[in-house]
Amino acid sequence: MSTYSKSINNMCNLVADTFDLPVFFINPDGKVTYENLKNHSLNPLYENQKEKFFNPLKFDARAEHHYPVIRKSIFSEKYILISVFNNQQLEGTVITGPALSFPLAEDRLSGIINDARAFFYRDKVLHYYNSLSIIGSEKLKNIAVFLFHLFNNQLLSTDSVMSENSKLTKTNNEKVNLAVSQNLQSNVFHHDRLFEKKILYIIREGRVEGLQELSIIKEEEAASILSKSSYIRSIKNHIITLITLVSRASIEGGLHEEIAFSLHDSFIQQVEELNRLDEVKSLAREVLYTFANKVKQVKDERYSKTITTCKDYIYKHIYEEINHNDIAHKVELSPKYLSALFKKEVGITVSDYIQQTKIDEVKKLLAYSKTPISEICSLLNFNDQSYFTKVFKKVVGITPKQYRERHHLLEKN
């Protein structure tokens, strides 16, 4: 064994002892050259073959990642994958785990056992899951950054790690934010009222980019089980509910009823035809992007390309000081001509539209976050809180404080 290989083994031992997690090292040929189970057993659903977890993890031993990969198996376990490099050559991959983000309810475990047809060793499966370490998503992310630094002597920011991980999941060549994926995978959509409201707002407004910009929401186990006999069936039932909700939101956003209903029926038929968990979850993301794109298309068709570009510019720069001249420069028109064109098509002035869009964003922050009102005022670039309150009351009819008291969702789940 080379000195470098011994060094890797020593680091793997350190990781296993420090975090009390199983650690494996797999070379580029797919062979397990190091293992430390830390007195844990392998998942009985893998039939006691280490190589079996390659399939549930969709792991390719030859794949190179220049950041830690946090991957969830089809059996709800979470692993950290670290590509180890020596002089820019891939030496292999360290796999750390499994762990769970939260304890799995017995109903959910029963669904997993039934889907895997593991009836005869049900007790072993239950014992296995009860023995797994519980590590929250935030802590797991920090561990992943630490491990990558340990093995590759490169310290990455947690934001960059999450950004890179989000790129691994794509639907129709669009990057899907990790938050959407996490919430769909843990069934949070129908339990977390806050997340649901955000999604439906995005669909109703046709804000496709909003699906990528959602902040990460902590995974929870309190999600409801919609089928006690099958985990896949439970996920399907959640997705069918999702399809119904977003189709209604799309109609509210201006999509023709016939189009929305046709998409609704088509997606439900597709759900029923799928038998793999990853395919069902992938379809859920496709549902969100399809309806959001359709609503965006309808909204864009109401205005000329020039005005649509202006509105998109305002939305994307809502947290900045938006200057009328900058918008005019963006669409290559004089400020005076743009003012006349905008008022003609939209019915209000550019400045009024900017103000209205900012207030819409304020309403979201008041309802969906605990951000102090004074900080919201600063974030949206209002001159002072007195002026901010005056504008908000003029547009909404009540003060920001009253609006938060009536519409805040975080304590109403």
mmCIF file of C-alpha atoms in Angstrom:
data_model
loop_
_atom_site.group_PDB
_atom_site.id
_atom_site.type_symbol
_atom_site.label_atom_id
_atom_site.label_comp_id
_atom_site.label_asym_id
_atom_site.label_seq_id
_atom_site.Cartn_x
_atom_site.Cartn_y
_atom_site.Cartn_z
ATOM 1 C CA MET A 1 0.000 0.000 0.000
ATOM 2 C CA SER A 2 1.382 3.409 -0.986
ATOM 3 C CA THR A 3 2.008 6.178 1.521
ATOM 4 C CA TYR A 4 -0.786 8.209 -0.085
ATOM 5 C CA SER A 5 -3.260 5.315 0.254
ATOM 6 C CA LYS A 6 -2.346 4.939 3.929
ATOM 7 C CA SER A 7 -2.948 8.654 4.371
ATOM 8 C CA ILE A 8 -6.437 8.317 2.858
ATOM 9 C CA ASN A 9 -7.213 5.369 5.127
ATOM 10 C CA ASN A 10 -6.072 7.332 8.165
ATOM 11 C CA MET A 11 -8.301 10.250 7.223
ATOM 12 C CA CYS A 12 -11.220 7.878 6.659
ATOM 13 C CA ASN A 13 -10.668 6.417 10.125
ATOM 14 C CA LEU A 14 -10.620 9.932 11.566
ATOM 15 C CA VAL A 15 -13.937 10.758 9.880
ATOM 16 C CA ALA A 16 -15.572 7.530 11.081
ATOM 17 C CA ASP A 17 -14.386 8.061 14.674
ATOM 18 C CA THR A 18 -15.263 11.762 14.768
ATOM 19 C CA PHE A 19 -18.785 11.571 13.365
ATOM 20 C CA ASP A 20 -19.609 7.961 14.267
ATOM 21 C CA LEU A 21 -20.652 7.308 10.682
ATOM 22 C CA PRO A 22 -19.763 4.474 8.294
ATOM 23 C CA VAL A 23 -17.091 5.434 5.775
ATOM 24 C CA PHE A 24 -16.162 3.725 2.489
ATOM 25 C CA PHE A 25 -13.499 4.450 -0.090
ATOM 26 C CA ILE A 26 -14.245 3.332 -3.648
ATOM 27 C CA ASN A 27 -11.602 3.461 -6.365
ATOM 28 C CA PRO A 28 -12.437 4.574 -9.942
ATOM 29 C CA ASP A 29 -12.957 0.915 -10.925
ATOM 30 C CA GLY A 30 -15.828 0.669 -8.456
ATOM 31 C CA LYS A 31 -14.038 -1.526 -5.906
ATOM 32 C CA VAL A 32 -14.448 -0.891 -2.180
ATOM 33 C CA THR A 33 -10.848 -0.596 -0.978
ATOM 34 C CA TYR A 34 -11.618 0.712 2.522
ATOM 35 C CA GLU A 35 -14.550 0.365 4.881
ATOM 36 C CA ASN A 36 -15.300 1.255 8.459
ATOM 37 C CA LEU A 37 -18.888 0.502 9.428
ATOM 38 C CA LYS A 38 -18.478 1.771 13.012
ATOM 39 C CA ASN A 39 -20.481 -1.201 14.282
ATOM 40 C CA HIS A 40 -23.373 -0.270 12.009
ATOM 41 C CA SER A 41 -25.007 -2.778 9.697
ATOM 42 C CA LEU A 42 -25.745 -2.283 6.031
ATOM 43 C CA ASN A 43 -29.299 -1.586 4.996
ATOM 44 C CA PRO A 44 -31.018 -5.019 4.740
ATOM 45 C CA LEU A 45 -32.679 -3.712 1.573
ATOM 46 C CA TYR A 46 -29.220 -3.840 -0.076
ATOM 47 C CA GLU A 47 -29.124 -7.596 0.522
ATOM 48 C CA ASN A 48 -25.939 -7.207 2.602
ATOM 49 C CA GLN A 49 -23.810 -6.390 -0.421
ATOM 50 C CA LYS A 50 -21.836 -3.149 -0.141
ATOM 51 C CA GLU A 51 -21.858 -2.652 -3.899
ATOM 52 C CA LYS A 52 -25.656 -2.628 -3.820
ATOM 53 C CA PHE A 53 -25.801 0.917 -2.467
ATOM 54 C CA PHE A 54 -24.279 2.131 -5.744
ATOM 55 C CA ASN A 55 -27.658 1.710 -7.428
ATOM 56 C CA PRO A 56 -29.902 3.475 -4.878
ATOM 57 C CA LEU A 57 -27.338 6.305 -4.792
ATOM 58 C CA LYS A 58 -26.958 6.465 -8.577
ATOM 59 C CA PHE A 59 -23.234 6.447 -7.874
ATOM 60 C CA ASP A 60 -20.685 6.389 -10.700
ATOM 61 C CA ALA A 61 -17.201 5.557 -9.376
ATOM 62 C CA ARG A 62 -15.587 7.359 -12.327
ATOM 63 C CA ALA A 63 -17.497 10.610 -11.833
ATOM 64 C CA GLU A 64 -15.456 13.598 -10.654
ATOM 65 C CA HIS A 65 -16.976 16.339 -8.514
ATOM 66 C CA HIS A 66 -14.955 19.350 -7.382
ATOM 67 C CA TYR A 67 -17.302 19.910 -4.472
ATOM 68 C CA PRO A 68 -18.940 17.618 -1.893
ATOM 69 C CA VAL A 69 -22.084 15.895 -3.127
ATOM 70 C CA ILE A 70 -24.965 15.355 -0.712
ATOM 71 C CA ARG A 71 -27.116 12.572 -2.072
ATOM 72 C CA LYS A 72 -30.336 10.994 -0.882
ATOM 73 C CA SER A 73 -30.896 7.327 -1.647
ATOM 74 C CA ILE A 74 -34.208 5.954 -2.856
ATOM 75 C CA PHE A 75 -34.562 4.578 0.673
ATOM 76 C CA SER A 76 -34.432 8.096 2.229
ATOM 77 C CA GLU A 77 -30.865 7.786 3.615
ATOM 78 C CA LYS A 78 -28.426 10.633 3.097
ATOM 79 C CA TYR A 79 -24.768 10.233 2.132
ATOM 80 C CA ILE A 80 -21.856 12.589 1.528
ATOM 81 C CA LEU A 81 -19.705 11.801 -1.518
ATOM 82 C CA ILE A 82 -16.221 13.305 -1.742
ATOM 83 C CA SER A 83 -14.109 12.914 -4.877
ATOM 84 C CA VAL A 84 -10.468 12.627 -3.757
ATOM 85 C CA PHE A 85 -7.805 14.067 -6.065
ATOM 86 C CA ASN A 86 -4.043 13.605 -6.150
ATOM 87 C CA ASN A 87 -2.263 15.967 -8.542
ATOM 88 C CA GLN A 88 -5.625 16.580 -10.262
ATOM 89 C CA GLN A 89 -6.107 12.836 -10.843
ATOM 90 C CA LEU A 90 -9.127 11.084 -9.326
ATOM 91 C CA GLU A 91 -7.958 8.639 -6.662
ATOM 92 C CA GLY A 92 -11.449 7.538 -5.721
ATOM 93 C CA THR A 93 -14.522 8.561 -3.760
ATOM 94 C CA VAL A 94 -15.123 8.691 -0.026
ATOM 95 C CA ILE A 95 -18.719 7.839 0.850
ATOM 96 C CA THR A 96 -19.784 8.864 4.361
ATOM 97 C CA GLY A 97 -23.108 7.768 5.782
ATOM 98 C CA PRO A 98 -25.870 6.879 5.933
ATOM 99 C CA ALA A 99 -27.731 9.314 8.159
ATOM 100 C CA LEU A 100 -31.271 10.636 8.328
ATOM 101 C CA SER A 101 -32.422 14.247 8.494
ATOM 102 C CA PHE A 102 -35.174 13.186 10.901
ATOM 103 C CA PRO A 103 -36.559 9.953 12.349
ATOM 104 C CA LEU A 104 -38.858 8.220 9.886
ATOM 105 C CA ALA A 105 -42.392 7.470 11.046
ATOM 106 C CA GLU A 106 -43.406 3.818 11.162
ATOM 107 C CA ASP A 107 -46.024 4.366 8.452
ATOM 108 C CA ARG A 108 -43.345 5.685 6.128
ATOM 109 C CA LEU A 109 -41.026 2.799 6.946
ATOM 110 C CA SER A 110 -43.856 0.362 6.255
ATOM 111 C CA GLY A 111 -44.294 1.946 2.844
ATOM 112 C CA ILE A 112 -40.575 1.566 2.065
ATOM 113 C CA ILE A 113 -40.641 -2.090 3.196
ATOM 114 C CA ASN A 114 -43.709 -2.849 1.102
ATOM 115 C CA ASP A 115 -42.256 -1.148 -1.981
ATOM 116 C CA ALA A 116 -39.041 -3.200 -1.607
ATOM 117 C CA ARG A 117 -41.060 -6.371 -0.897
ATOM 118 C CA ALA A 118 -38.967 -6.876 2.226
ATOM 119 C CA PHE A 119 -41.774 -8.384 4.307
ATOM 120 C CA PHE A 120 -39.717 -11.309 5.650
ATOM 121 C CA TYR A 121 -37.039 -9.130 7.272
ATOM 122 C CA ARG A 122 -39.224 -6.250 8.361
ATOM 123 C CA ASP A 123 -37.755 -6.276 11.908
ATOM 124 C CA LYS A 124 -34.209 -5.987 10.556
ATOM 125 C CA VAL A 125 -35.191 -3.000 8.410
ATOM 126 C CA LEU A 126 -36.903 -1.260 11.312
ATOM 127 C CA HIS A 127 -33.875 -1.875 13.554
ATOM 128 C CA TYR A 128 -31.563 -0.545 10.854
ATOM 129 C CA TYR A 129 -33.454 2.740 10.452
ATOM 130 C CA ASN A 130 -33.784 3.224 14.199
ATOM 131 C CA SER A 131 -30.003 2.880 14.518
ATOM 132 C CA LEU A 132 -29.136 5.613 12.000
ATOM 133 C CA SER A 133 -27.695 8.925 13.151
ATOM 134 C CA ILE A 134 -30.014 11.929 12.901
ATOM 135 C CA ILE A 135 -28.176 14.838 11.302
ATOM 136 C CA GLY A 136 -30.086 17.935 10.188
ATOM 137 C CA SER A 137 -29.592 19.295 6.688
ATOM 138 C CA GLU A 138 -27.639 22.344 7.868
ATOM 139 C CA LYS A 139 -25.197 20.285 9.939
ATOM 140 C CA LEU A 140 -24.798 17.718 7.154
ATOM 141 C CA LYS A 141 -23.889 20.519 4.773
ATOM 142 C CA ASN A 142 -21.208 21.777 7.171
ATOM 143 C CA ILE A 143 -19.799 18.263 7.595
ATOM 144 C CA ALA A 144 -19.637 17.920 3.809
ATOM 145 C CA VAL A 145 -17.607 21.141 3.503
ATOM 146 C CA PHE A 146 -15.285 19.967 6.288
ATOM 147 C CA LEU A 147 -14.698 16.562 4.628
ATOM 148 C CA PHE A 148 -13.920 18.100 1.260
ATOM 149 C CA HIS A 149 -11.354 20.336 2.919
ATOM 150 C CA LEU A 150 -9.859 17.378 4.784
ATOM 151 C CA PHE A 151 -9.354 15.216 1.700
ATOM 152 C CA ASN A 152 -8.556 17.904 -0.887
ATOM 153 C CA ASN A 153 -7.158 20.774 1.190
ATOM 154 C CA GLN A 154 -9.695 23.138 -0.355
ATOM 155 C CA LEU A 155 -12.179 25.107 1.732
ATOM 156 C CA LEU A 156 -15.419 25.885 -0.086
ATOM 157 C CA SER A 157 -18.275 28.113 1.016
ATOM 158 C CA THR A 158 -21.501 26.383 1.991
ATOM 159 C CA ASP A 159 -23.417 28.570 -0.478
ATOM 160 C CA SER A 160 -21.245 27.419 -3.382
ATOM 161 C CA VAL A 161 -21.686 23.793 -2.304
ATOM 162 C CA MET A 162 -25.467 24.086 -2.288
ATOM 163 C CA SER A 163 -25.393 25.898 -5.612
ATOM 164 C CA GLU A 164 -23.317 23.139 -7.204
ATOM 165 C CA ASN A 165 -25.527 20.432 -5.746
ATOM 166 C CA SER A 166 -28.603 22.140 -7.168
ATOM 167 C CA LYS A 167 -27.106 21.855 -10.658
ATOM 168 C CA LEU A 168 -27.077 18.073 -10.399
ATOM 169 C CA THR A 169 -30.862 17.987 -10.676
ATOM 170 C CA LYS A 170 -32.261 19.215 -13.964
ATOM 171 C CA THR A 171 -35.619 19.152 -15.675
ATOM 172 C CA ASN A 172 -35.895 20.185 -19.315
ATOM 173 C CA ASN A 173 -32.385 21.633 -19.072
ATOM 174 C CA GLU A 174 -33.441 24.015 -16.313
ATOM 175 C CA LYS A 175 -31.574 24.107 -13.010
ATOM 176 C CA VAL A 176 -33.788 23.159 -10.128
ATOM 177 C CA ASN A 177 -33.165 24.761 -6.784
ATOM 178 C CA LEU A 178 -32.255 22.270 -4.095
ATOM 179 C CA ALA A 179 -34.946 23.652 -1.866
ATOM 180 C CA VAL A 180 -37.733 22.616 -4.218
ATOM 181 C CA SER A 181 -36.242 19.163 -4.543
ATOM 182 C CA GLN A 182 -35.796 18.736 -0.781
ATOM 183 C CA ASN A 183 -39.324 19.806 0.003
ATOM 184 C CA LEU A 184 -40.841 17.575 -2.655
ATOM 185 C CA GLN A 185 -38.742 14.597 -1.550
ATOM 186 C CA SER A 186 -39.744 15.011 2.087
ATOM 187 C CA ASN A 187 -43.409 15.710 1.260
ATOM 188 C CA VAL A 188 -43.189 19.113 2.920
ATOM 189 C CA PHE A 189 -45.272 20.736 0.163
ATOM 190 C CA HIS A 190 -48.606 19.779 1.652
ATOM 191 C CA HIS A 191 -47.592 20.064 5.284
ATOM 192 C CA ASP A 192 -45.701 23.347 5.246
ATOM 193 C CA ARG A 193 -48.235 26.118 4.621
ATOM 194 C CA LEU A 194 -45.434 28.626 4.091
ATOM 195 C CA PHE A 195 -43.810 26.584 1.345
ATOM 196 C CA GLU A 196 -47.179 25.927 -0.279
ATOM 197 C CA LYS A 197 -48.040 29.624 -0.362
ATOM 198 C CA LYS A 198 -44.694 30.510 -1.921
ATOM 199 C CA ILE A 199 -45.081 27.884 -4.645
ATOM 200 C CA LEU A 200 -48.635 28.922 -5.509
ATOM 201 C CA TYR A 201 -47.608 32.599 -5.645
ATOM 202 C CA ILE A 202 -44.796 31.747 -8.068
ATOM 203 C CA ILE A 203 -47.157 29.765 -10.311
ATOM 204 C CA ARG A 204 -49.879 32.424 -10.194
ATOM 205 C CA GLU A 205 -47.383 35.138 -11.169
ATOM 206 C CA GLY A 206 -45.545 33.001 -13.732
ATOM 207 C CA ARG A 207 -42.220 33.703 -12.011
ATOM 208 C CA VAL A 208 -40.230 30.750 -13.342
ATOM 209 C CA GLU A 209 -36.996 32.091 -11.878
ATOM 210 C CA GLY A 210 -38.662 32.090 -8.475
ATOM 211 C CA LEU A 211 -38.497 28.297 -8.432
ATOM 212 C CA GLN A 212 -34.714 28.605 -8.456
ATOM 213 C CA GLU A 213 -34.541 31.443 -5.942
ATOM 214 C CA LEU A 214 -36.546 29.903 -3.098
ATOM 215 C CA SER A 215 -34.597 29.941 0.147
ATOM 216 C CA ILE A 216 -33.829 26.563 1.702
ATOM 217 C CA ILE A 217 -36.567 25.349 4.011
ATOM 218 C CA LYS A 218 -35.697 22.901 6.747
ATOM 219 C CA GLU A 219 -36.878 19.368 6.145
ATOM 220 C CA GLU A 220 -39.435 18.079 8.590
ATOM 221 C CA GLU A 221 -40.910 14.695 9.306
ATOM 222 C CA ALA A 222 -44.366 15.989 10.150
ATOM 223 C CA ALA A 223 -45.488 15.460 6.545
ATOM 224 C CA SER A 224 -48.675 13.480 6.222
ATOM 225 C CA ILE A 225 -48.698 9.904 4.969
ATOM 226 C CA LEU A 226 -51.278 9.469 2.205
ATOM 227 C CA SER A 227 -50.763 5.722 1.821
ATOM 228 C CA LYS A 228 -49.775 3.338 4.602
ATOM 229 C CA SER A 229 -49.137 0.448 2.229
ATOM 230 C CA SER A 230 -46.649 2.092 -0.152
ATOM 231 C CA TYR A 231 -44.204 4.984 0.117
ATOM 232 C CA ILE A 232 -44.302 5.470 -3.676
ATOM 233 C CA ARG A 233 -48.109 5.539 -3.569
ATOM 234 C CA SER A 234 -47.930 8.158 -0.829
ATOM 235 C CA ILE A 235 -45.598 10.319 -2.923
ATOM 236 C CA LYS A 236 -47.887 9.895 -5.942
ATOM 237 C CA ASN A 237 -50.872 11.046 -3.911
ATOM 238 C CA HIS A 238 -48.976 14.128 -2.767
ATOM 239 C CA ILE A 239 -47.970 14.934 -6.352
ATOM 240 C CA ILE A 240 -51.564 14.567 -7.538
ATOM 241 C CA THR A 241 -52.611 17.096 -4.879
ATOM 242 C CA LEU A 242 -49.787 19.369 -6.007
ATOM 243 C CA ILE A 243 -50.975 19.141 -9.628
ATOM 244 C CA THR A 244 -54.492 20.125 -8.588
ATOM 245 C CA LEU A 245 -53.326 23.108 -6.525
ATOM 246 C CA VAL A 246 -50.928 24.537 -9.125
ATOM 247 C CA SER A 247 -53.433 24.056 -11.954
ATOM 248 C CA ARG A 248 -55.908 26.197 -10.012
ATOM 249 C CA ALA A 249 -53.180 28.764 -9.296
ATOM 250 C CA SER A 250 -52.330 28.892 -12.999
ATOM 251 C CA ILE A 251 -55.963 29.664 -13.866
ATOM 252 C CA GLU A 252 -55.913 32.490 -11.322
ATOM 253 C CA GLY A 253 -52.736 33.687 -13.053
ATOM 254 C CA GLY A 254 -54.516 33.951 -16.391
ATOM 255 C CA LEU A 255 -54.006 30.551 -18.013
ATOM 256 C CA HIS A 256 -57.059 29.412 -19.976
ATOM 257 C CA GLU A 257 -59.095 26.824 -18.076
ATOM 258 C CA GLU A 258 -59.050 24.300 -20.912
ATOM 259 C CA ILE A 259 -55.243 24.390 -21.092
ATOM 260 C CA ALA A 260 -54.902 24.089 -17.316
ATOM 261 C CA PHE A 261 -57.367 21.199 -17.098
ATOM 262 C CA SER A 262 -55.725 19.380 -20.013
ATOM 263 C CA LEU A 263 -52.307 19.680 -18.345
ATOM 264 C CA HIS A 264 -53.851 18.596 -15.048
ATOM 265 C CA ASP A 265 -55.311 15.412 -16.549
ATOM 266 C CA SER A 266 -52.189 14.642 -18.577
ATOM 267 C CA PHE A 267 -49.839 14.953 -15.593
ATOM 268 C CA ILE A 268 -52.041 12.775 -13.376
ATOM 269 C CA GLN A 269 -52.062 10.078 -16.071
ATOM 270 C CA GLN A 270 -48.260 10.285 -16.252
ATOM 271 C CA VAL A 271 -47.963 9.968 -12.461
ATOM 272 C CA GLU A 272 -50.014 6.791 -12.460
ATOM 273 C CA GLU A 273 -47.882 5.233 -15.188
ATOM 274 C CA LEU A 274 -44.589 5.723 -13.303
ATOM 275 C CA ASN A 275 -43.181 3.065 -10.988
ATOM 276 C CA ARG A 276 -39.808 4.528 -9.971
ATOM 277 C CA LEU A 277 -39.511 7.000 -7.128
ATOM 278 C CA ASP A 278 -36.968 9.224 -8.897
ATOM 279 C CA GLU A 279 -39.229 9.459 -11.962
ATOM 280 C CA VAL A 280 -42.216 10.494 -9.838
ATOM 281 C CA LYS A 281 -40.212 13.238 -8.110
ATOM 282 C CA SER A 282 -38.789 14.404 -11.435
ATOM 283 C CA LEU A 283 -42.302 14.711 -12.826
ATOM 284 C CA ALA A 284 -43.277 16.851 -9.823
ATOM 285 C CA ARG A 285 -40.594 19.370 -10.745
ATOM 286 C CA GLU A 286 -41.714 19.263 -14.382
ATOM 287 C CA VAL A 287 -45.253 20.106 -13.218
ATOM 288 C CA LEU A 288 -44.040 23.246 -11.441
ATOM 289 C CA TYR A 289 -41.934 24.490 -14.339
ATOM 290 C CA THR A 290 -44.577 23.699 -16.972
ATOM 291 C CA PHE A 291 -47.390 25.603 -15.234
ATOM 292 C CA ALA A 292 -45.110 28.518 -14.305
ATOM 293 C CA ASN A 293 -43.884 28.801 -17.904
ATOM 294 C CA LYS A 294 -47.426 28.661 -19.280
ATOM 295 C CA VAL A 295 -48.589 31.467 -16.987
ATOM 296 C CA LYS A 296 -45.494 33.533 -17.826
ATOM 297 C CA GLN A 297 -46.213 33.103 -21.526
ATOM 298 C CA VAL A 298 -49.801 34.326 -21.079
ATOM 299 C CA LYS A 299 -48.697 37.343 -19.064
ATOM 300 C CA ASP A 300 -45.944 38.208 -21.528
ATOM 301 C CA GLU A 301 -48.361 38.078 -24.460
ATOM 302 C CA ARG A 302 -50.402 40.887 -22.920
ATOM 303 C CA TYR A 303 -47.598 43.352 -23.520
ATOM 304 C CA SER A 304 -45.046 44.197 -26.173
ATOM 305 C CA LYS A 305 -41.575 42.722 -25.934
ATOM 306 C CA THR A 306 -40.272 46.091 -24.774
ATOM 307 C CA ILE A 307 -42.667 46.359 -21.837
ATOM 308 C CA THR A 308 -42.146 42.693 -20.907
ATOM 309 C CA THR A 309 -38.390 43.354 -20.774
ATOM 310 C CA CYS A 310 -38.997 46.388 -18.542
ATOM 311 C CA LYS A 311 -41.183 44.416 -16.135
ATOM 312 C CA ASP A 312 -38.653 41.575 -15.938
ATOM 313 C CA TYR A 313 -35.856 44.073 -15.279
ATOM 314 C CA ILE A 314 -37.825 45.659 -12.429
ATOM 315 C CA TYR A 315 -38.609 42.271 -10.867
ATOM 316 C CA LYS A 316 -35.010 41.062 -11.063
ATOM 317 C CA HIS A 317 -33.662 44.284 -9.522
ATOM 318 C CA ILE A 318 -36.396 44.775 -6.934
ATOM 319 C CA TYR A 319 -33.870 44.806 -4.068
ATOM 320 C CA GLU A 320 -31.792 47.501 -5.742
ATOM 321 C CA GLU A 321 -32.258 51.195 -6.341
ATOM 322 C CA ILE A 322 -34.150 51.075 -9.646
ATOM 323 C CA ASN A 323 -33.533 54.071 -11.878
ATOM 324 C CA HIS A 324 -35.940 55.068 -14.645
ATOM 325 C CA ASN A 325 -33.038 55.996 -16.902
ATOM 326 C CA ASP A 326 -31.432 52.585 -16.401
ATOM 327 C CA ILE A 327 -34.638 50.883 -17.524
ATOM 328 C CA ALA A 328 -34.853 53.137 -20.579
ATOM 329 C CA HIS A 329 -31.243 52.346 -21.392
ATOM 330 C CA LYS A 330 -31.983 48.625 -21.056
ATOM 331 C CA VAL A 331 -34.669 48.774 -23.783
ATOM 332 C CA GLU A 332 -32.801 51.422 -25.810
ATOM 333 C CA LEU A 333 -35.530 54.065 -25.605
ATOM 334 C CA SER A 334 -35.576 57.636 -24.338
ATOM 335 C CA PRO A 335 -36.944 57.955 -20.791
ATOM 336 C CA LYS A 336 -39.754 60.189 -22.062
ATOM 337 C CA TYR A 337 -40.869 57.777 -24.786
ATOM 338 C CA LEU A 338 -40.662 54.807 -22.410
ATOM 339 C CA SER A 339 -42.897 56.622 -19.911
ATOM 340 C CA ALA A 340 -45.574 57.188 -22.538
ATOM 341 C CA LEU A 341 -45.362 53.618 -23.886
ATOM 342 C CA PHE A 342 -45.435 52.050 -20.430
ATOM 343 C CA LYS A 343 -48.447 54.108 -19.314
ATOM 344 C CA LYS A 344 -50.288 53.242 -22.525
ATOM 345 C CA GLU A 345 -49.783 49.462 -22.214
ATOM 346 C CA VAL A 346 -49.763 48.899 -18.448
ATOM 347 C CA GLY A 347 -52.112 51.669 -17.391
ATOM 348 C CA ILE A 348 -49.819 53.133 -14.729
ATOM 349 C CA THR A 349 -46.500 54.966 -14.765
ATOM 350 C CA VAL A 350 -43.134 53.244 -14.493
ATOM 351 C CA SER A 351 -42.573 54.671 -11.015
ATOM 352 C CA ASP A 352 -46.006 53.514 -9.847
ATOM 353 C CA TYR A 353 -45.309 50.031 -11.216
ATOM 354 C CA ILE A 354 -41.942 49.905 -9.426
ATOM 355 C CA GLN A 355 -43.648 50.973 -6.205
ATOM 356 C CA GLN A 356 -46.416 48.396 -6.643
ATOM 357 C CA THR A 357 -43.897 45.618 -7.346
ATOM 358 C CA LYS A 358 -41.878 46.553 -4.272
ATOM 359 C CA ILE A 359 -45.009 46.506 -2.112
ATOM 360 C CA ASP A 360 -45.913 43.048 -3.482
ATOM 361 C CA GLU A 361 -42.450 41.874 -2.419
ATOM 362 C CA VAL A 362 -42.917 43.475 0.999
ATOM 363 C CA LYS A 363 -46.209 41.590 1.436
ATOM 364 C CA LYS A 364 -44.405 38.307 0.730
ATOM 365 C CA LEU A 365 -41.701 39.084 3.291
ATOM 366 C CA LEU A 366 -44.265 40.102 5.896
ATOM 367 C CA ALA A 367 -46.253 36.896 5.405
ATOM 368 C CA TYR A 368 -43.480 34.389 4.715
ATOM 369 C CA SER A 369 -40.599 35.496 6.951
ATOM 370 C CA LYS A 370 -39.686 36.840 10.385
ATOM 371 C CA THR A 371 -37.591 39.656 8.924
ATOM 372 C CA PRO A 372 -38.118 42.807 11.022
ATOM 373 C CA ILE A 373 -40.219 45.488 9.342
ATOM 374 C CA SER A 374 -37.382 48.005 9.657
ATOM 375 C CA GLU A 375 -35.077 45.614 7.828
ATOM 376 C CA ILE A 376 -37.659 45.011 5.089
ATOM 377 C CA CYS A 377 -37.849 48.765 4.627
ATOM 378 C CA SER A 378 -34.091 48.912 4.181
ATOM 379 C CA LEU A 379 -33.937 45.856 1.905
ATOM 380 C CA LEU A 380 -36.425 47.350 -0.537
ATOM 381 C CA ASN A 381 -34.601 50.715 -0.554
ATOM 382 C CA PHE A 382 -37.338 52.904 0.924
ATOM 383 C CA ASN A 383 -36.039 56.250 2.204
ATOM 384 C CA ASP A 384 -37.229 55.810 5.795
ATOM 385 C CA GLN A 385 -39.706 53.706 7.748
ATOM 386 C CA SER A 386 -42.247 56.517 8.022
ATOM 387 C CA TYR A 387 -42.350 56.951 4.252
ATOM 388 C CA PHE A 388 -42.392 53.172 3.805
ATOM 389 C CA THR A 389 -45.421 52.821 6.106
ATOM 390 C CA LYS A 390 -47.195 55.667 4.312
ATOM 391 C CA VAL A 391 -46.683 54.098 0.864
ATOM 392 C CA PHE A 392 -47.650 50.625 2.077
ATOM 393 C CA LYS A 393 -50.876 51.880 3.669
ATOM 394 C CA LYS A 394 -51.731 53.846 0.536
ATOM 395 C CA VAL A 395 -51.393 50.746 -1.657
ATOM 396 C CA VAL A 396 -52.647 48.003 0.697
ATOM 397 C CA GLY A 397 -55.015 49.943 2.955
ATOM 398 C CA ILE A 398 -53.412 48.899 6.256
ATOM 399 C CA THR A 399 -49.987 49.321 7.874
ATOM 400 C CA PRO A 400 -47.179 46.742 7.451
ATOM 401 C CA LYS A 401 -47.574 45.744 11.119
ATOM 402 C CA GLN A 402 -51.307 45.121 10.681
ATOM 403 C CA TYR A 403 -50.679 43.162 7.487
ATOM 404 C CA ARG A 404 -48.177 40.881 9.231
ATOM 405 C CA GLU A 405 -50.549 40.298 12.134
ATOM 406 C CA ARG A 406 -53.311 39.231 9.732
ATOM 407 C CA HIS A 407 -51.326 37.255 7.171
ATOM 408 C CA HIS A 408 -48.205 35.893 8.839
ATOM 409 C CA LEU A 409 -48.030 32.132 8.261
ATOM 410 C CA LEU A 410 -45.059 30.871 10.216
ATOM 411 C CA GLU A 411 -46.985 30.275 13.408
ATOM 412 C CA LYS A 412 -50.139 28.955 11.740
ATOM 413 C CA ASN A 413 -49.047 25.578 10.399
#
